[in-house]
Amino acid sequence: MIPAWLTAFGLSVYGVFLVIYAPLAALGVLPAPELDADLGATLCGTLWLAAFGGMASGGLGFALLAAARSYCARTRPACATAATPEAGRFG
């Protein structure tokens, strides 16, 4: 359970960071990433890749958060109390 929460949190934060970083880097507010000239990378292509990668990572992270929350809710043990009708049958 803990690995699901940690992974979901990490993916969500990473995705949100990239979605915010890409337009700010395109506007010159934040420093742009270094480009690999050997691969023929362009600034525009790199920032588009960062933006779409951020949306994919963020989407996966938020989906995993929902799945982990659902799993926790479905597997939580039910506590029996004295007020339940079943308590009187065996006592």
Short mmCIF file of N, CA and C in Angstrom, two decimals:
data_model
loop_
_atom_site.label_atom_id
_atom_site.label_comp_id
_atom_site.label_asym_id
_atom_site.label_seq_id
_atom_site.Cartn_x
_atom_site.Cartn_y
_atom_site.Cartn_z
N MET A 1 0.82 -1.19 0.00
CA MET A 1 0.00 0.00 0.00
C MET A 1 0.87 1.26 0.00
N ILE A 2 1.89 1.27 0.81
CA ILE A 2 2.77 2.45 0.88
C ILE A 2 3.46 2.71 -0.47
N PRO A 3 3.94 1.68 -1.19
CA PRO A 3 4.55 1.95 -2.49
C PRO A 3 3.59 2.60 -3.48
N ALA A 4 2.32 2.22 -3.43
CA ALA A 4 1.34 2.83 -4.34
C ALA A 4 1.17 4.31 -4.02
N TRP A 5 1.05 4.65 -2.74
CA TRP A 5 0.89 6.06 -2.36
C TRP A 5 2.12 6.87 -2.73
N LEU A 6 3.31 6.34 -2.46
CA LEU A 6 4.54 7.08 -2.76
C LEU A 6 4.73 7.27 -4.26
N THR A 7 4.48 6.22 -5.03
CA THR A 7 4.62 6.33 -6.48
C THR A 7 3.59 7.29 -7.05
N ALA A 8 2.37 7.22 -6.58
CA ALA A 8 1.33 8.11 -7.06
C ALA A 8 1.65 9.57 -6.74
N PHE A 9 2.13 9.81 -5.54
CA PHE A 9 2.49 11.17 -5.16
C PHE A 9 3.64 11.69 -6.03
N GLY A 10 4.66 10.86 -6.21
CA GLY A 10 5.81 11.27 -7.02
C GLY A 10 5.43 11.56 -8.47
N LEU A 11 4.65 10.68 -9.08
CA LEU A 11 4.23 10.91 -10.47
C LEU A 11 3.36 12.15 -10.60
N SER A 12 2.49 12.37 -9.64
CA SER A 12 1.61 13.54 -9.69
C SER A 12 2.40 14.84 -9.60
N VAL A 13 3.32 14.89 -8.66
CA VAL A 13 4.13 16.11 -8.49
C VAL A 13 5.01 16.34 -9.72
N TYR A 14 5.61 15.27 -10.23
CA TYR A 14 6.46 15.39 -11.42
C TYR A 14 5.65 15.89 -12.62
N GLY A 15 4.45 15.35 -12.80
CA GLY A 15 3.62 15.77 -13.92
C GLY A 15 3.19 17.22 -13.81
N VAL A 16 2.78 17.63 -12.63
CA VAL A 16 2.36 19.03 -12.44
C VAL A 16 3.55 19.96 -12.65
N PHE A 17 4.73 19.57 -12.16
CA PHE A 17 5.93 20.39 -12.35
C PHE A 17 6.23 20.57 -13.84
N LEU A 18 6.19 19.49 -14.61
CA LEU A 18 6.50 19.61 -16.04
C LEU A 18 5.47 20.44 -16.79
N VAL A 19 4.20 20.30 -16.43
CA VAL A 19 3.16 21.07 -17.10
C VAL A 19 3.31 22.56 -16.81
N ILE A 20 3.78 22.90 -15.63
CA ILE A 20 4.01 24.31 -15.30
C ILE A 20 5.34 24.79 -15.89
N TYR A 21 6.36 23.93 -15.87
CA TYR A 21 7.69 24.32 -16.34
C TYR A 21 7.73 24.61 -17.84
N ALA A 22 7.09 23.79 -18.65
CA ALA A 22 7.21 23.91 -20.10
C ALA A 22 6.78 25.29 -20.63
N PRO A 23 5.59 25.80 -20.27
CA PRO A 23 5.25 27.12 -20.79
C PRO A 23 6.11 28.24 -20.22
N LEU A 24 6.52 28.10 -18.95
CA LEU A 24 7.37 29.15 -18.37
C LEU A 24 8.75 29.16 -19.02
N ALA A 25 9.26 28.00 -19.39
CA ALA A 25 10.54 27.95 -20.09
C ALA A 25 10.40 28.49 -21.51
N ALA A 26 9.25 28.24 -22.14
CA ALA A 26 9.02 28.76 -23.48
C ALA A 26 8.94 30.29 -23.48
N LEU A 27 8.40 30.85 -22.40
CA LEU A 27 8.31 32.31 -22.31
C LEU A 27 9.59 32.97 -21.84
N GLY A 28 10.56 32.18 -21.40
CA GLY A 28 11.82 32.72 -20.94
C GLY A 28 11.86 33.08 -19.47
N VAL A 29 10.81 32.73 -18.73
CA VAL A 29 10.77 33.02 -17.30
C VAL A 29 11.73 32.11 -16.55
N LEU A 30 11.75 30.83 -16.94
CA LEU A 30 12.67 29.85 -16.36
C LEU A 30 13.72 29.47 -17.40
N PRO A 31 14.88 29.01 -16.96
CA PRO A 31 15.90 28.62 -17.94
C PRO A 31 15.47 27.40 -18.75
N ALA A 32 15.77 27.44 -20.02
CA ALA A 32 15.42 26.33 -20.91
C ALA A 32 16.39 25.17 -20.70
N PRO A 33 15.95 23.96 -21.00
CA PRO A 33 16.85 22.81 -20.85
C PRO A 33 17.95 22.83 -21.90
N GLU A 34 19.05 22.15 -21.59
CA GLU A 34 20.13 22.02 -22.58
C GLU A 34 19.68 21.10 -23.69
N LEU A 35 20.00 21.46 -24.90
CA LEU A 35 19.59 20.66 -26.04
C LEU A 35 20.74 19.78 -26.50
N ASP A 36 20.42 18.59 -26.97
CA ASP A 36 21.42 17.67 -27.49
C ASP A 36 21.47 17.84 -29.01
N ALA A 37 22.47 18.55 -29.48
CA ALA A 37 22.58 18.84 -30.90
C ALA A 37 22.82 17.57 -31.72
N ASP A 38 23.45 16.57 -31.14
CA ASP A 38 23.70 15.32 -31.86
C ASP A 38 22.40 14.62 -32.24
N LEU A 39 21.38 14.79 -31.45
CA LEU A 39 20.08 14.17 -31.74
C LEU A 39 19.18 15.06 -32.57
N GLY A 40 19.60 16.27 -32.84
CA GLY A 40 18.80 17.21 -33.61
C GLY A 40 17.65 17.81 -32.82
N ALA A 41 17.81 17.93 -31.52
CA ALA A 41 16.75 18.45 -30.66
C ALA A 41 16.58 19.95 -30.87
N THR A 42 15.33 20.38 -30.85
CA THR A 42 15.02 21.80 -30.91
C THR A 42 14.37 22.21 -29.60
N LEU A 43 14.41 23.49 -29.30
CA LEU A 43 13.81 23.97 -28.05
C LEU A 43 12.30 23.75 -28.07
N CYS A 44 11.68 24.04 -29.18
CA CYS A 44 10.22 23.87 -29.29
C CYS A 44 9.83 22.40 -29.09
N GLY A 45 10.53 21.51 -29.75
CA GLY A 45 10.23 20.09 -29.63
C GLY A 45 10.46 19.57 -28.22
N THR A 46 11.54 20.03 -27.60
CA THR A 46 11.84 19.58 -26.24
C THR A 46 10.79 20.05 -25.25
N LEU A 47 10.32 21.28 -25.40
CA LEU A 47 9.31 21.80 -24.48
C LEU A 47 7.95 21.15 -24.72
N TRP A 48 7.63 20.83 -25.97
CA TRP A 48 6.39 20.09 -26.23
C TRP A 48 6.46 18.71 -25.60
N LEU A 49 7.63 18.07 -25.73
CA LEU A 49 7.81 16.76 -25.12
C LEU A 49 7.65 16.84 -23.61
N ALA A 50 8.19 17.87 -23.00
CA ALA A 50 8.07 18.05 -21.56
C ALA A 50 6.61 18.27 -21.16
N ALA A 51 5.89 19.08 -21.93
CA ALA A 51 4.49 19.36 -21.60
C ALA A 51 3.63 18.10 -21.71
N PHE A 52 3.77 17.38 -22.81
CA PHE A 52 2.95 16.17 -22.98
C PHE A 52 3.39 15.06 -22.05
N GLY A 53 4.68 14.95 -21.77
CA GLY A 53 5.15 13.98 -20.79
C GLY A 53 4.63 14.30 -19.40
N GLY A 54 4.53 15.58 -19.09
CA GLY A 54 3.97 15.99 -17.80
C GLY A 54 2.50 15.64 -17.69
N MET A 55 1.76 15.82 -18.78
CA MET A 55 0.34 15.46 -18.73
C MET A 55 0.18 13.95 -18.57
N ALA A 56 1.02 13.17 -19.23
CA ALA A 56 0.94 11.72 -19.10
C ALA A 56 1.31 11.27 -17.69
N SER A 57 2.41 11.81 -17.17
CA SER A 57 2.84 11.43 -15.82
C SER A 57 1.83 11.88 -14.77
N GLY A 58 1.34 13.08 -14.92
CA GLY A 58 0.35 13.58 -13.97
C GLY A 58 -0.94 12.77 -14.02
N GLY A 59 -1.37 12.43 -15.22
CA GLY A 59 -2.58 11.62 -15.35
C GLY A 59 -2.43 10.25 -14.70
N LEU A 60 -1.28 9.62 -14.94
CA LEU A 60 -1.03 8.32 -14.32
C LEU A 60 -0.94 8.45 -12.79
N GLY A 61 -0.29 9.50 -12.33
CA GLY A 61 -0.15 9.70 -10.89
C GLY A 61 -1.49 9.91 -10.20
N PHE A 62 -2.35 10.75 -10.79
CA PHE A 62 -3.65 11.01 -10.18
C PHE A 62 -4.55 9.78 -10.27
N ALA A 63 -4.43 9.00 -11.34
CA ALA A 63 -5.20 7.76 -11.44
C ALA A 63 -4.74 6.76 -10.38
N LEU A 64 -3.43 6.69 -10.15
CA LEU A 64 -2.93 5.79 -9.12
C LEU A 64 -3.34 6.25 -7.73
N LEU A 65 -3.41 7.56 -7.51
CA LEU A 65 -3.92 8.06 -6.23
C LEU A 65 -5.36 7.62 -6.02
N ALA A 66 -6.18 7.72 -7.05
CA ALA A 66 -7.57 7.30 -6.93
C ALA A 66 -7.67 5.79 -6.68
N ALA A 67 -6.83 5.02 -7.37
CA ALA A 67 -6.86 3.57 -7.20
C ALA A 67 -6.39 3.17 -5.79
N ALA A 68 -5.35 3.82 -5.29
CA ALA A 68 -4.86 3.51 -3.94
C ALA A 68 -5.90 3.89 -2.89
N ARG A 69 -6.56 5.01 -3.09
CA ARG A 69 -7.62 5.43 -2.15
C ARG A 69 -8.77 4.44 -2.17
N SER A 70 -9.15 4.00 -3.35
CA SER A 70 -10.23 3.02 -3.47
C SER A 70 -9.85 1.70 -2.82
N TYR A 71 -8.63 1.27 -3.04
CA TYR A 71 -8.17 0.01 -2.45
C TYR A 71 -8.17 0.09 -0.92
N CYS A 72 -7.72 1.22 -0.39
CA CYS A 72 -7.72 1.39 1.07
C CYS A 72 -9.15 1.34 1.63
N ALA A 73 -10.07 1.97 0.93
CA ALA A 73 -11.45 1.99 1.40
C ALA A 73 -12.09 0.60 1.33
N ARG A 74 -11.76 -0.17 0.31
CA ARG A 74 -12.38 -1.49 0.15
C ARG A 74 -11.78 -2.55 1.06
N THR A 75 -10.54 -2.38 1.47
CA THR A 75 -9.88 -3.41 2.27
C THR A 75 -9.77 -3.04 3.75
N ARG A 76 -10.39 -1.95 4.16
CA ARG A 76 -10.36 -1.56 5.57
C ARG A 76 -11.17 -2.56 6.39
N PRO A 77 -10.62 -3.07 7.48
CA PRO A 77 -11.38 -4.03 8.29
C PRO A 77 -12.52 -3.33 9.01
N ALA A 78 -13.62 -4.05 9.15
CA ALA A 78 -14.78 -3.51 9.86
C ALA A 78 -14.65 -3.88 11.34
N CYS A 79 -14.88 -2.93 12.20
CA CYS A 79 -14.80 -3.16 13.64
C CYS A 79 -16.17 -3.54 14.17
N ALA A 80 -16.23 -4.60 14.95
CA ALA A 80 -17.49 -5.02 15.57
C ALA A 80 -17.65 -4.30 16.90
N THR A 81 -18.86 -3.84 17.16
CA THR A 81 -19.13 -3.16 18.43
C THR A 81 -20.24 -3.90 19.15
N ALA A 82 -20.47 -3.58 20.40
CA ALA A 82 -21.50 -4.23 21.20
C ALA A 82 -22.89 -3.85 20.72
N ALA A 83 -23.02 -2.78 19.96
CA ALA A 83 -24.33 -2.32 19.52
C ALA A 83 -24.82 -3.07 18.29
N THR A 84 -24.00 -3.92 17.72
CA THR A 84 -24.44 -4.65 16.53
C THR A 84 -25.40 -5.77 16.91
N PRO A 85 -26.38 -6.09 16.08
CA PRO A 85 -27.34 -7.13 16.41
C PRO A 85 -26.70 -8.51 16.55
N GLU A 86 -25.60 -8.76 15.85
CA GLU A 86 -24.96 -10.07 15.93
C GLU A 86 -24.30 -10.33 17.29
N ALA A 87 -24.02 -9.30 18.04
CA ALA A 87 -23.34 -9.45 19.32
C ALA A 87 -24.21 -10.17 20.33
N GLY A 88 -25.52 -10.04 20.25
CA GLY A 88 -26.39 -10.65 21.24
C GLY A 88 -26.68 -12.13 20.99
N ARG A 89 -26.48 -12.62 19.79
CA ARG A 89 -26.81 -14.01 19.49
C ARG A 89 -25.89 -15.01 20.16
N PHE A 90 -24.63 -14.69 20.34
CA PHE A 90 -23.67 -15.64 20.86
C PHE A 90 -23.35 -15.41 22.33
N GLY A 91 -23.89 -14.41 22.94
CA GLY A 91 -23.55 -14.05 24.31
C GLY A 91 -24.40 -14.63 25.37
#
